[in-house]
Short mmCIF file of C-alpha atoms in Angstrom, two decimals:
data_model
loop_
_atom_site.label_atom_id
_atom_site.label_comp_id
_atom_site.label_asym_id
_atom_site.label_seq_id
_atom_site.Cartn_x
_atom_site.Cartn_y
_atom_site.Cartn_z
CA UNK A 29 6.14 38.85 189.73
CA UNK A 30 3.62 38.96 192.56
CA UNK A 31 6.00 39.05 195.48
CA UNK A 32 9.34 40.49 196.45
CA UNK A 33 11.33 38.29 198.76
CA UNK A 34 14.79 36.99 199.39
CA UNK A 35 14.59 34.39 196.64
CA UNK A 36 13.63 37.04 194.10
CA UNK A 37 16.42 39.30 195.25
CA UNK A 38 19.04 36.58 195.08
CA UNK A 39 17.87 35.47 191.67
CA UNK A 40 18.85 38.95 190.51
CA UNK A 41 22.12 39.29 192.42
CA UNK A 42 24.31 38.57 189.42
CA UNK A 43 22.88 41.62 187.70
CA UNK A 44 24.69 43.97 190.05
CA UNK A 45 27.95 42.62 188.72
CA UNK A 46 26.66 42.76 185.16
CA UNK A 47 25.62 46.37 185.55
CA UNK A 48 29.01 47.31 186.92
CA UNK A 49 30.64 45.59 183.96
CA UNK A 50 28.57 47.17 181.22
CA UNK A 51 27.64 50.61 182.49
CA UNK A 52 29.63 53.85 182.57
CA UNK A 53 28.81 54.63 186.20
CA UNK A 54 30.24 58.14 185.71
CA UNK A 55 33.74 57.92 187.13
CA UNK A 56 36.91 59.46 185.84
CA UNK A 57 39.17 57.23 183.78
CA UNK A 58 42.91 57.63 184.16
CA UNK A 59 45.00 59.26 181.47
CA UNK A 60 47.35 57.29 179.28
CA UNK A 61 49.99 55.53 181.34
CA UNK A 62 53.18 57.52 181.54
CA UNK A 63 55.56 54.75 182.54
CA UNK A 64 55.94 51.05 183.24
CA UNK A 65 56.55 49.85 186.78
CA UNK A 66 58.25 46.58 187.64
CA UNK A 67 58.25 44.71 190.92
CA UNK A 68 59.09 41.20 192.05
CA UNK A 69 56.66 38.86 193.80
CA UNK A 70 57.20 35.35 195.08
CA UNK A 71 56.72 33.76 191.65
CA UNK A 72 58.66 36.22 189.49
CA UNK A 73 58.82 39.76 188.14
CA UNK A 74 55.74 41.60 186.87
CA UNK A 75 55.31 44.84 184.96
CA UNK A 76 52.39 47.19 185.53
CA UNK A 77 51.81 50.84 184.67
CA UNK A 78 51.92 54.10 186.59
CA UNK A 79 49.04 56.38 185.66
CA UNK A 80 48.02 59.65 187.33
CA UNK A 81 49.98 58.88 190.46
CA UNK A 82 48.77 55.27 190.87
CA UNK A 83 50.61 52.04 190.07
CA UNK A 84 48.25 49.49 188.57
CA UNK A 85 48.97 45.79 188.16
CA UNK A 86 46.28 43.77 186.36
CA UNK A 87 45.85 40.07 185.74
CA UNK A 88 48.42 38.90 188.27
CA UNK A 89 48.10 35.11 188.78
CA UNK A 90 47.66 33.99 192.37
CA UNK A 91 46.85 30.32 191.74
CA UNK A 92 47.59 27.62 189.22
CA UNK A 93 45.46 25.48 186.94
CA UNK A 94 41.85 24.77 187.95
CA UNK A 95 40.67 23.24 184.68
CA UNK A 96 40.91 19.68 183.37
CA UNK A 97 41.86 17.25 186.12
CA UNK A 98 41.87 20.19 188.58
CA UNK A 99 38.20 21.01 188.02
CA UNK A 100 36.32 21.06 191.37
CA UNK A 101 39.66 20.72 193.21
CA UNK A 102 42.23 22.96 194.82
CA UNK A 103 44.43 24.75 192.27
CA UNK A 104 47.63 23.26 190.96
CA UNK A 105 50.73 24.98 192.39
CA UNK A 106 51.50 28.24 190.63
CA UNK A 107 54.77 27.81 188.76
CA UNK A 108 57.39 30.60 188.88
CA UNK A 109 58.28 32.27 185.60
CA UNK A 110 61.44 33.72 184.15
CA UNK A 111 61.70 37.17 182.67
CA UNK A 112 59.09 39.86 183.34
CA UNK A 113 55.40 38.96 183.12
CA UNK A 114 53.05 41.59 181.69
CA UNK A 115 50.49 42.86 184.22
CA UNK A 116 48.86 45.62 182.19
CA UNK A 117 45.69 43.75 181.10
CA UNK A 118 42.93 42.21 183.16
CA UNK A 119 42.90 38.44 183.57
CA UNK A 120 40.05 36.20 182.47
CA UNK A 121 36.91 36.27 184.65
CA UNK A 122 35.27 33.05 185.82
CA UNK A 123 32.97 31.12 183.49
CA UNK A 124 29.84 33.22 182.85
CA UNK A 125 28.32 35.21 179.99
CA UNK A 126 30.90 37.39 178.19
CA UNK A 127 31.71 40.66 179.94
CA UNK A 128 32.14 44.03 178.26
CA UNK A 129 35.72 45.28 177.97
CA UNK A 130 37.16 42.16 179.60
CA UNK A 131 38.87 39.02 178.32
CA UNK A 132 36.73 36.02 177.46
CA UNK A 133 35.66 34.06 180.56
CA UNK A 134 37.80 31.03 181.32
CA UNK A 135 37.92 28.15 183.75
CA UNK A 136 41.46 29.19 184.64
CA UNK A 137 40.56 32.51 186.22
CA UNK A 138 42.72 32.94 189.33
CA UNK A 139 43.95 36.47 188.72
CA UNK A 140 44.00 39.59 190.85
CA UNK A 141 44.47 43.32 190.37
CA UNK A 142 46.36 45.78 192.57
CA UNK A 143 46.13 49.57 192.79
CA UNK A 144 48.75 51.33 194.92
CA UNK A 145 50.13 54.87 195.28
CA UNK A 146 53.68 53.50 195.14
CA UNK A 147 55.74 50.34 195.28
CA UNK A 148 57.77 51.58 198.22
CA UNK A 149 58.32 50.40 201.77
CA UNK A 150 55.41 52.34 203.24
CA UNK A 151 52.97 50.16 205.17
CA UNK A 152 49.62 51.28 203.84
CA UNK A 153 46.35 49.61 204.84
CA UNK A 154 45.13 47.05 202.32
CA UNK A 155 41.50 47.01 201.14
CA UNK A 156 40.66 43.60 199.69
CA UNK A 157 37.37 43.68 197.77
CA UNK A 158 35.15 40.78 196.71
CA UNK A 159 33.00 41.66 193.70
CA UNK A 160 29.23 41.41 193.49
CA UNK A 161 27.18 39.23 191.18
CA UNK A 162 25.87 36.73 193.70
CA UNK A 163 27.95 33.57 193.49
CA UNK A 164 27.45 33.24 189.73
CA UNK A 165 28.73 36.41 188.03
CA UNK A 166 31.01 39.43 188.21
CA UNK A 167 34.75 40.02 188.26
CA UNK A 168 37.51 42.03 189.88
CA UNK A 169 37.73 44.19 186.76
CA UNK A 170 34.25 45.68 187.02
CA UNK A 171 34.47 49.34 186.05
CA UNK A 172 32.59 50.97 188.93
CA UNK A 173 34.98 49.43 191.46
CA UNK A 174 38.20 50.69 189.84
CA UNK A 175 40.57 51.21 192.78
CA UNK A 176 42.58 54.15 191.42
CA UNK A 177 40.80 56.94 193.28
CA UNK A 178 40.83 55.14 196.63
CA UNK A 179 44.57 54.55 196.26
CA UNK A 180 45.32 58.06 195.02
CA UNK A 181 43.08 60.10 197.30
CA UNK A 182 43.30 58.10 200.53
CA UNK A 183 46.74 56.44 200.44
CA UNK A 184 45.59 52.81 200.58
CA UNK A 185 46.33 49.68 198.55
CA UNK A 186 43.34 48.07 196.81
CA UNK A 187 43.22 44.40 195.74
CA UNK A 188 40.47 42.54 193.88
CA UNK A 189 40.30 38.93 192.70
CA UNK A 190 38.67 36.79 190.09
CA UNK A 191 37.64 33.41 191.49
CA UNK A 192 35.51 30.43 190.59
CA UNK A 193 31.76 30.99 190.46
CA UNK A 194 28.55 29.03 190.06
CA UNK A 195 28.62 25.30 189.42
CA UNK A 196 32.39 25.27 188.87
CA UNK A 197 33.00 27.01 192.18
CA UNK A 198 30.39 25.46 194.46
CA UNK A 199 29.38 21.98 193.27
CA UNK A 200 29.34 19.75 196.36
CA UNK A 201 31.09 16.45 195.60
CA UNK A 202 32.49 15.64 199.03
CA UNK A 203 30.18 12.68 199.60
CA UNK A 204 30.77 10.92 196.28
CA UNK A 205 34.20 11.96 194.99
CA UNK A 206 36.70 11.17 197.74
CA UNK A 207 39.46 13.01 199.56
CA UNK A 208 40.88 14.83 196.53
CA UNK A 209 37.59 16.72 196.27
CA UNK A 210 37.21 17.64 199.93
CA UNK A 211 35.84 21.17 200.20
CA UNK A 212 34.51 21.06 196.64
CA UNK A 213 31.36 22.92 197.65
CA UNK A 214 33.48 25.92 198.66
CA UNK A 215 36.17 26.10 195.99
CA UNK A 216 35.15 29.63 195.05
CA UNK A 217 35.56 30.77 198.64
CA UNK A 218 38.87 28.94 199.04
CA UNK A 219 40.08 30.77 195.92
CA UNK A 220 39.39 34.09 197.64
CA UNK A 221 41.21 32.85 200.74
CA UNK A 222 44.16 32.02 198.48
CA UNK A 223 44.03 35.59 197.22
CA UNK A 224 44.25 36.80 200.81
CA UNK A 225 47.22 34.51 201.39
CA UNK A 226 48.88 36.00 198.31
CA UNK A 227 48.36 39.44 199.80
CA UNK A 228 50.00 38.32 203.03
CA UNK A 229 53.04 37.06 201.14
CA UNK A 230 53.41 39.79 198.52
CA UNK A 231 51.65 43.04 199.36
CA UNK A 232 54.70 44.59 201.07
CA UNK A 233 56.20 44.81 197.55
CA UNK A 234 53.31 47.13 196.68
CA UNK A 235 53.67 49.43 199.67
CA UNK A 236 50.98 47.60 201.65
CA UNK A 237 50.91 46.30 205.21
CA UNK A 238 50.21 42.54 205.32
CA UNK A 239 49.22 42.94 208.97
CA UNK A 240 46.51 45.53 208.27
CA UNK A 241 44.05 44.06 205.78
CA UNK A 242 40.36 44.91 205.47
CA UNK A 243 38.03 42.61 203.52
CA UNK A 244 34.89 44.14 202.07
CA UNK A 245 32.30 43.50 199.41
CA UNK A 246 28.89 44.53 198.09
CA UNK A 247 25.88 42.36 197.24
CA UNK A 248 27.26 38.86 196.51
CA UNK A 249 30.59 40.27 197.67
CA UNK A 250 28.98 41.05 201.02
CA UNK A 251 27.87 37.44 201.29
CA UNK A 252 31.40 36.30 200.38
CA UNK A 253 32.76 38.59 203.09
CA UNK A 254 30.30 37.05 205.56
CA UNK A 255 31.74 33.64 204.70
CA UNK A 256 35.38 34.78 204.87
CA UNK A 257 34.61 36.16 208.33
CA UNK A 258 33.80 32.58 209.34
CA UNK A 259 36.52 30.62 207.51
CA UNK A 260 39.67 29.21 209.15
CA UNK A 261 41.44 29.38 205.77
CA UNK A 262 40.97 33.16 205.64
CA UNK A 263 41.29 34.05 209.32
CA UNK A 264 45.08 34.60 209.50
CA UNK A 265 45.07 37.06 206.62
CA UNK A 266 42.66 39.90 207.50
CA UNK A 267 41.99 42.18 210.45
CA UNK A 268 38.61 43.82 209.82
CA UNK A 269 35.62 43.50 207.48
CA UNK A 270 32.68 45.27 205.86
CA UNK A 271 29.49 43.55 204.64
CA UNK A 272 27.58 45.83 202.26
CA UNK A 273 24.08 45.14 200.90
CA UNK A 274 24.69 41.40 201.07
CA UNK A 275 24.23 40.04 204.59
CA UNK A 276 25.12 36.36 204.56
CA UNK A 277 23.48 35.15 207.76
CA UNK A 278 23.02 31.56 206.55
CA UNK A 279 24.43 29.54 203.66
CA UNK A 280 23.53 26.24 202.02
CA UNK A 281 23.46 23.06 204.11
CA UNK A 282 25.28 19.88 203.10
CA UNK A 283 21.93 18.14 202.66
CA UNK A 284 20.65 20.76 200.24
CA UNK A 285 23.97 20.84 198.37
CA UNK A 286 23.97 17.03 198.01
CA UNK A 287 20.46 17.14 196.57
CA UNK A 288 21.55 19.81 194.10
CA UNK A 289 24.42 17.57 192.97
CA UNK A 290 22.03 14.63 192.58
CA UNK A 291 19.70 16.82 190.51
CA UNK A 292 22.55 17.91 188.26
CA UNK A 293 23.76 14.36 187.68
CA UNK A 294 20.22 13.23 186.88
CA UNK A 295 19.78 16.07 184.36
CA UNK A 296 23.05 15.03 182.71
CA UNK A 297 22.11 11.31 182.81
CA UNK A 298 25.22 10.51 184.85
CA UNK A 299 25.11 7.88 187.59
CA UNK A 300 26.66 9.01 190.90
CA UNK A 301 29.39 6.38 190.58
CA UNK A 302 30.29 7.89 187.19
CA UNK A 303 30.54 11.45 188.51
CA UNK A 304 34.01 11.81 186.91
CA UNK A 305 32.27 12.29 183.58
CA UNK A 306 31.70 15.86 184.83
CA UNK A 307 35.39 16.49 184.22
CA UNK A 308 34.95 15.94 180.47
CA UNK A 309 31.94 18.17 179.92
CA UNK A 310 32.87 21.53 178.33
CA UNK A 311 32.57 24.42 180.77
CA UNK A 312 30.12 26.18 178.43
CA UNK A 313 27.78 23.18 178.62
CA UNK A 314 27.96 23.18 182.41
CA UNK A 315 27.14 26.90 182.40
CA UNK A 316 24.09 26.21 180.24
CA UNK A 317 23.00 23.44 182.61
CA UNK A 318 23.50 25.75 185.59
CA UNK A 319 21.03 28.18 184.03
CA UNK A 320 18.43 25.42 183.59
CA UNK A 321 18.42 24.23 187.20
CA UNK A 322 15.85 25.69 189.59
CA UNK A 323 17.15 28.70 191.44
CA UNK A 324 17.77 28.50 195.15
CA UNK A 325 19.06 31.36 197.27
CA UNK A 326 22.59 30.90 198.53
CA UNK A 327 21.51 32.90 201.59
CA UNK A 328 19.03 30.88 203.64
CA UNK A 329 16.53 32.87 205.66
CA UNK A 330 16.44 32.78 209.44
CA UNK A 331 14.05 30.14 210.80
CA UNK A 332 13.56 28.73 207.35
CA UNK A 333 11.01 26.05 207.98
CA UNK A 334 10.76 25.45 204.25
CA UNK A 335 14.23 23.94 204.29
CA UNK A 336 12.99 21.11 206.49
CA UNK A 337 10.01 20.47 204.25
CA UNK A 338 11.62 21.10 200.88
CA UNK A 339 15.33 21.43 200.40
CA UNK A 340 14.98 23.82 197.47
CA UNK A 341 17.89 22.15 195.70
CA UNK A 342 19.17 23.65 192.49
CA UNK A 343 21.41 26.61 193.18
CA UNK A 344 25.12 27.10 193.80
CA UNK A 345 26.75 28.93 196.67
CA UNK A 346 28.94 28.26 199.74
CA UNK A 347 28.18 25.10 201.68
CA UNK A 348 28.25 24.78 205.46
CA UNK A 349 30.39 21.65 205.33
CA UNK A 350 31.71 21.85 208.88
CA UNK A 351 35.30 22.26 207.70
CA UNK A 352 35.88 25.01 205.13
CA UNK A 353 32.74 26.76 206.36
CA UNK A 354 32.35 25.45 209.93
CA UNK A 355 29.00 27.16 210.61
CA UNK A 356 26.44 29.47 209.08
CA UNK A 357 28.27 32.82 209.12
CA UNK A 358 25.96 34.52 211.63
CA UNK A 359 23.52 31.84 212.75
CA UNK A 360 22.89 31.08 215.52
CA UNK A 361 25.72 33.41 216.65
CA UNK A 362 28.54 35.52 215.23
CA UNK A 363 31.64 33.42 214.45
CA UNK A 364 34.06 33.04 217.33
CA UNK A 365 37.02 32.94 214.95
CA UNK A 366 36.53 36.67 214.13
CA UNK A 367 35.42 37.81 217.57
CA UNK A 368 38.21 40.38 217.79
CA UNK A 369 37.84 41.77 214.26
CA UNK A 370 35.87 45.03 213.85
CA UNK A 371 32.95 44.92 211.43
CA UNK A 372 30.94 47.35 209.29
CA UNK A 373 27.53 46.24 208.02
CA UNK A 374 24.61 47.97 206.36
CA UNK A 375 22.45 48.56 203.29
CA UNK A 376 21.07 51.12 200.85
CA UNK A 377 17.75 52.77 201.65
CA UNK A 378 16.05 51.98 198.33
CA UNK A 379 17.58 48.63 197.34
CA UNK A 380 14.50 47.51 195.41
CA UNK A 381 14.54 50.28 192.79
CA UNK A 382 17.57 48.61 191.17
CA UNK A 383 15.51 45.49 190.54
CA UNK A 384 12.56 47.53 189.30
CA UNK A 385 14.92 49.21 186.82
CA UNK A 386 16.39 45.88 185.74
CA UNK A 387 13.04 44.11 185.31
CA UNK A 388 11.30 47.10 183.75
CA UNK A 389 8.80 46.99 186.61
CA UNK A 390 6.57 50.03 186.19
CA UNK A 391 3.34 48.63 187.66
CA UNK A 392 4.64 48.75 191.24
CA UNK A 393 4.77 52.54 191.01
CA UNK A 394 1.17 52.99 189.89
CA UNK A 395 -0.61 50.98 192.60
CA UNK A 396 -2.74 52.24 195.47
CA UNK A 397 -2.85 50.69 198.94
CA UNK A 398 -5.36 48.07 197.90
CA UNK A 399 -3.01 47.07 195.11
CA UNK A 400 -0.14 47.02 197.60
CA UNK A 401 -2.04 44.58 199.79
CA UNK A 402 -2.64 42.26 196.84
CA UNK A 403 1.01 42.44 195.87
CA UNK A 404 2.28 41.58 199.34
CA UNK A 405 -0.30 38.95 200.37
CA UNK A 406 1.33 36.01 198.55
CA UNK A 407 4.47 36.64 200.59
CA UNK A 408 3.11 37.74 203.98
CA UNK A 409 -0.35 36.19 204.11
CA UNK A 410 -2.33 37.05 207.22
CA UNK A 411 0.43 39.43 208.37
CA UNK A 412 0.07 41.70 205.33
CA UNK A 413 -2.38 44.20 206.84
CA UNK A 414 -0.44 44.75 210.05
CA UNK A 415 2.83 45.05 208.13
CA UNK A 416 1.41 47.76 205.88
CA UNK A 417 -0.21 49.43 208.89
CA UNK A 418 3.12 49.54 210.74
CA UNK A 419 4.84 51.18 207.77
CA UNK A 420 2.05 53.74 207.24
CA UNK A 421 2.09 54.65 210.91
CA UNK A 422 5.87 55.12 210.87
CA UNK A 423 5.75 56.99 207.54
CA UNK A 424 2.41 58.84 207.44
CA UNK A 425 3.17 60.70 204.20
CA UNK A 426 4.35 57.62 202.29
CA UNK A 427 2.55 56.54 199.13
CA UNK A 428 1.78 52.91 198.37
CA UNK A 429 4.89 52.65 196.11
CA UNK A 430 6.97 54.24 198.88
CA UNK A 431 5.79 51.59 201.35
CA UNK A 432 6.41 48.84 198.81
CA UNK A 433 9.99 50.00 198.16
CA UNK A 434 10.64 50.36 201.90
CA UNK A 435 9.31 46.89 202.77
CA UNK A 436 11.06 45.25 199.82
CA UNK A 437 14.39 46.96 200.47
CA UNK A 438 14.63 46.21 204.18
CA UNK A 439 13.47 42.61 203.73
CA UNK A 440 16.14 42.06 201.06
CA UNK A 441 19.08 43.60 202.89
CA UNK A 442 18.17 45.40 206.10
CA UNK A 443 16.89 42.56 208.27
CA UNK A 444 19.98 40.44 207.73
CA UNK A 445 22.24 43.43 208.34
CA UNK A 446 20.52 44.21 211.65
CA UNK A 447 20.70 40.54 212.63
CA UNK A 448 24.45 40.52 211.97
CA UNK A 449 24.99 43.73 213.95
CA UNK A 450 22.99 42.43 216.93
CA UNK A 451 24.73 39.07 217.03
CA UNK A 452 28.13 40.73 216.75
CA UNK A 453 27.27 42.96 219.73
CA UNK A 454 26.05 40.00 221.79
CA UNK A 455 29.38 38.28 221.20
CA UNK A 456 31.12 40.93 223.31
CA UNK A 457 34.20 41.26 221.11
CA UNK A 458 35.35 43.90 218.63
CA UNK A 459 32.88 46.67 217.73
CA UNK A 460 30.38 46.57 214.89
CA UNK A 461 29.15 49.69 213.08
CA UNK A 462 25.74 49.80 211.35
CA UNK A 463 25.03 52.12 208.41
CA UNK A 464 22.44 53.12 205.83
CA UNK A 465 23.50 54.71 202.56
CA UNK A 466 20.95 57.38 201.71
CA UNK A 467 22.17 59.75 198.99
CA UNK A 468 19.19 60.22 196.64
CA UNK A 469 19.65 60.02 192.89
CA UNK A 470 17.17 62.10 190.93
CA UNK A 471 17.21 59.62 188.03
CA UNK A 472 13.81 58.08 187.36
CA UNK A 473 12.99 54.42 186.97
CA UNK A 474 12.35 54.20 183.20
CA UNK A 475 8.68 54.41 182.35
CA UNK A 476 7.80 56.03 185.68
CA UNK A 477 8.06 59.35 187.50
CA UNK A 478 9.53 57.56 190.51
CA UNK A 479 13.10 58.49 191.44
CA UNK A 480 15.56 55.65 191.97
CA UNK A 481 16.73 57.15 195.26
CA UNK A 482 19.47 54.90 196.67
CA UNK A 483 19.23 51.68 194.66
CA UNK A 484 21.13 48.45 195.12
CA UNK A 485 24.68 48.70 193.69
CA UNK A 486 24.77 52.53 193.61
CA UNK A 487 27.08 52.48 196.62
CA UNK A 488 29.88 50.81 194.64
CA UNK A 489 31.00 53.88 192.72
CA UNK A 490 30.48 56.05 195.82
CA UNK A 491 32.58 54.00 198.21
CA UNK A 492 35.36 53.69 195.63
CA UNK A 493 35.35 57.51 195.33
CA UNK A 494 34.55 57.15 191.65
CA UNK A 495 31.91 59.89 191.86
CA UNK A 496 34.30 62.83 191.45
CA UNK A 497 34.75 65.68 188.96
CA UNK A 498 37.01 64.82 186.00
CA UNK A 499 40.67 65.41 186.78
CA UNK A 500 41.19 67.21 183.47
CA UNK A 501 38.70 69.94 184.41
CA UNK A 502 36.08 68.94 181.83
CA UNK A 503 32.38 68.92 182.63
CA UNK A 504 31.26 65.95 184.73
CA UNK A 505 29.36 63.21 182.94
CA UNK A 506 26.11 61.86 184.29
CA UNK A 507 26.59 59.00 186.70
CA UNK A 508 24.86 55.78 185.68
CA UNK A 509 22.80 55.58 188.87
CA UNK A 510 23.99 58.66 190.77
CA UNK A 511 22.59 61.21 188.35
CA UNK A 512 23.83 64.74 187.59
CA UNK A 513 23.72 66.51 190.93
CA UNK A 514 27.24 67.57 191.97
CA UNK A 515 26.28 66.89 195.59
CA UNK A 516 27.10 63.30 194.82
CA UNK A 517 30.80 64.17 194.89
CA UNK A 518 30.50 65.16 198.56
CA UNK A 519 28.59 61.99 199.47
CA UNK A 520 31.15 59.86 197.64
CA UNK A 521 34.03 61.50 199.50
CA UNK A 522 32.32 60.92 202.85
CA UNK A 523 31.69 57.26 202.02
CA UNK A 524 35.24 56.64 200.80
CA UNK A 525 36.84 58.47 203.72
CA UNK A 526 34.77 56.56 206.28
CA UNK A 527 35.76 53.24 204.71
CA UNK A 528 39.45 54.04 204.29
CA UNK A 529 39.71 55.35 207.84
CA UNK A 530 38.13 52.12 209.04
CA UNK A 531 40.72 50.25 206.98
CA UNK A 532 43.49 52.23 208.66
CA UNK A 533 42.27 52.22 212.27
CA UNK A 534 39.32 49.85 212.74
CA UNK A 535 37.02 52.83 213.49
CA UNK A 536 35.17 54.65 210.68
CA UNK A 537 35.60 58.43 210.73
CA UNK A 538 35.72 61.36 208.29
CA UNK A 539 36.07 65.12 208.29
CA UNK A 540 32.71 66.93 208.54
CA UNK A 541 31.04 63.68 209.63
CA UNK A 542 29.76 63.15 213.21
CA UNK A 543 31.51 60.61 215.40
CA UNK A 544 30.17 57.18 214.56
CA UNK A 545 29.43 55.19 217.73
CA UNK A 546 29.69 51.43 217.73
CA UNK A 547 26.35 49.66 217.57
CA UNK A 548 24.81 48.64 220.87
CA UNK A 549 21.48 47.19 221.94
CA UNK A 550 20.43 50.25 223.94
CA UNK A 551 20.75 53.20 221.55
CA UNK A 552 21.13 51.15 218.33
CA UNK A 553 23.04 53.95 216.54
CA UNK A 554 23.06 53.90 212.73
CA UNK A 555 25.14 56.19 210.52
CA UNK A 556 23.16 57.55 207.60
CA UNK A 557 25.67 58.31 204.82
CA UNK A 558 24.78 61.20 202.53
CA UNK A 559 25.97 64.67 201.58
CA UNK A 560 25.32 65.46 205.23
CA UNK A 561 25.89 62.40 207.40
CA UNK A 562 24.03 61.88 210.66
CA UNK A 563 23.83 59.33 213.44
CA UNK A 564 20.26 58.14 214.03
CA UNK A 565 19.50 56.14 217.16
CA UNK A 566 17.08 53.22 216.95
CA UNK A 567 16.33 53.88 213.29
CA UNK A 568 13.29 52.10 211.84
CA UNK A 569 12.22 51.26 215.40
CA UNK A 570 8.52 50.77 214.59
CA UNK A 571 9.18 48.86 211.40
CA UNK A 572 11.77 46.58 213.02
CA UNK A 573 9.42 45.90 215.93
CA UNK A 574 6.94 44.55 213.41
CA UNK A 575 9.58 42.42 211.67
CA UNK A 576 10.69 41.05 215.04
CA UNK A 577 7.11 40.08 215.83
CA UNK A 578 7.17 38.06 212.60
CA UNK A 579 10.40 36.33 213.61
CA UNK A 580 12.42 37.93 210.81
CA UNK A 581 15.15 39.53 212.96
#
């Protein structure tokens, strides 16, 4: 790999979900359930479990059949059931590679999970999370995002969904398949909107307030949240949002999506008029074909001249079809439909170290500044020298690997986050709050002496307050990314309290944390979240000035 850019980042997005599914991530698991809990929703009775002061309902269906003749279409109506349906096991995730400690993936995957302190009449804020994994992987059962501690420690209700992904969730057929397949390029997003509608209709039975719902998500979940913030189908069902390490400024155009569909049909030797043959192909074969197609980022960069010259067809993500997704989420402006909904947006300081860990990249941490120039030139061309110079001037003690991580991390996640914050401010509606997560893990990137710092995906277990000492008093286990330092428990509490307070009030706040001012274009305040949190005005001013001169913000 000679360059780090948005395409590289997005080609790895699904790994964040995979990591969360397979790794321990160092959070406390609940003790054996002490009792069953029953409640009634609009389709029948369900039975979950109460464990350590939290009621947990897993694998609750929120939509009907989406396989067979419903493939690429809106779900069949969910049929009521008689008796009491078990809700103690996770539901199937969307079609993808098998996931550790979860059911086998299935086309019929419209299930959600709920964590609540009590099924009473208390109107708690609802935190509705969209999992990471790009638009191709992940699930609402990923271990690091277990909602028990948020519910228990901060008196909120947490909801997470499984929904269609990849080719089965985002294949654009609108132009060849007729009215029954309208919106086909956004089925995965419409599934999530259906989950929000389910919350509106049922969450009062779980002690939640249907009129106080926060949507949030990390990585691919941040991009999904960006889309939900723009979608008429979701708008009635949430009140505030948080986009974390996944700024979805732009999505795929209809033209690009149509070319992707044409490419797929050609690879399968199916004429466009015979597109219905797609309904008979086993889902596993479609998944294999999805992996063979060229990758294209589902987030399209600002001022992407390449799109005009080469459509980069081949990938699957939300489509700006003018109906389900009326516009690019934050381009050219923030969406009017969510003008009055407060927003959090931000990124982790060392996003790139996750991808170095995943790819076993050790060479990037041995290079000198001449090597750095060679590594960045394929991406930045004649601007490479002045970009490196700007970073060295702003960070005079930084090594070449430090500069590489800083440039790579902000180009992946920071520039889009700043763009979103600025466009939200210019809209003149509800406030937007910009953050950086900065707690530093001492764990080293394998094969190097370079600490991971604050890698992509490390924020998941922190914001879910899953970095806490064991409740049984035993010695804490090492966190997968967060390391061994007990300071991480303080940083996790700060993060979780800021997010849950935002869910409750629309303004993030926490004990022992400075007041967090809304972002503005004069002071540009950014909250740095760590063991000791601080507000930093006009953070990365020199670096962002350089990026602006390159037209990247």
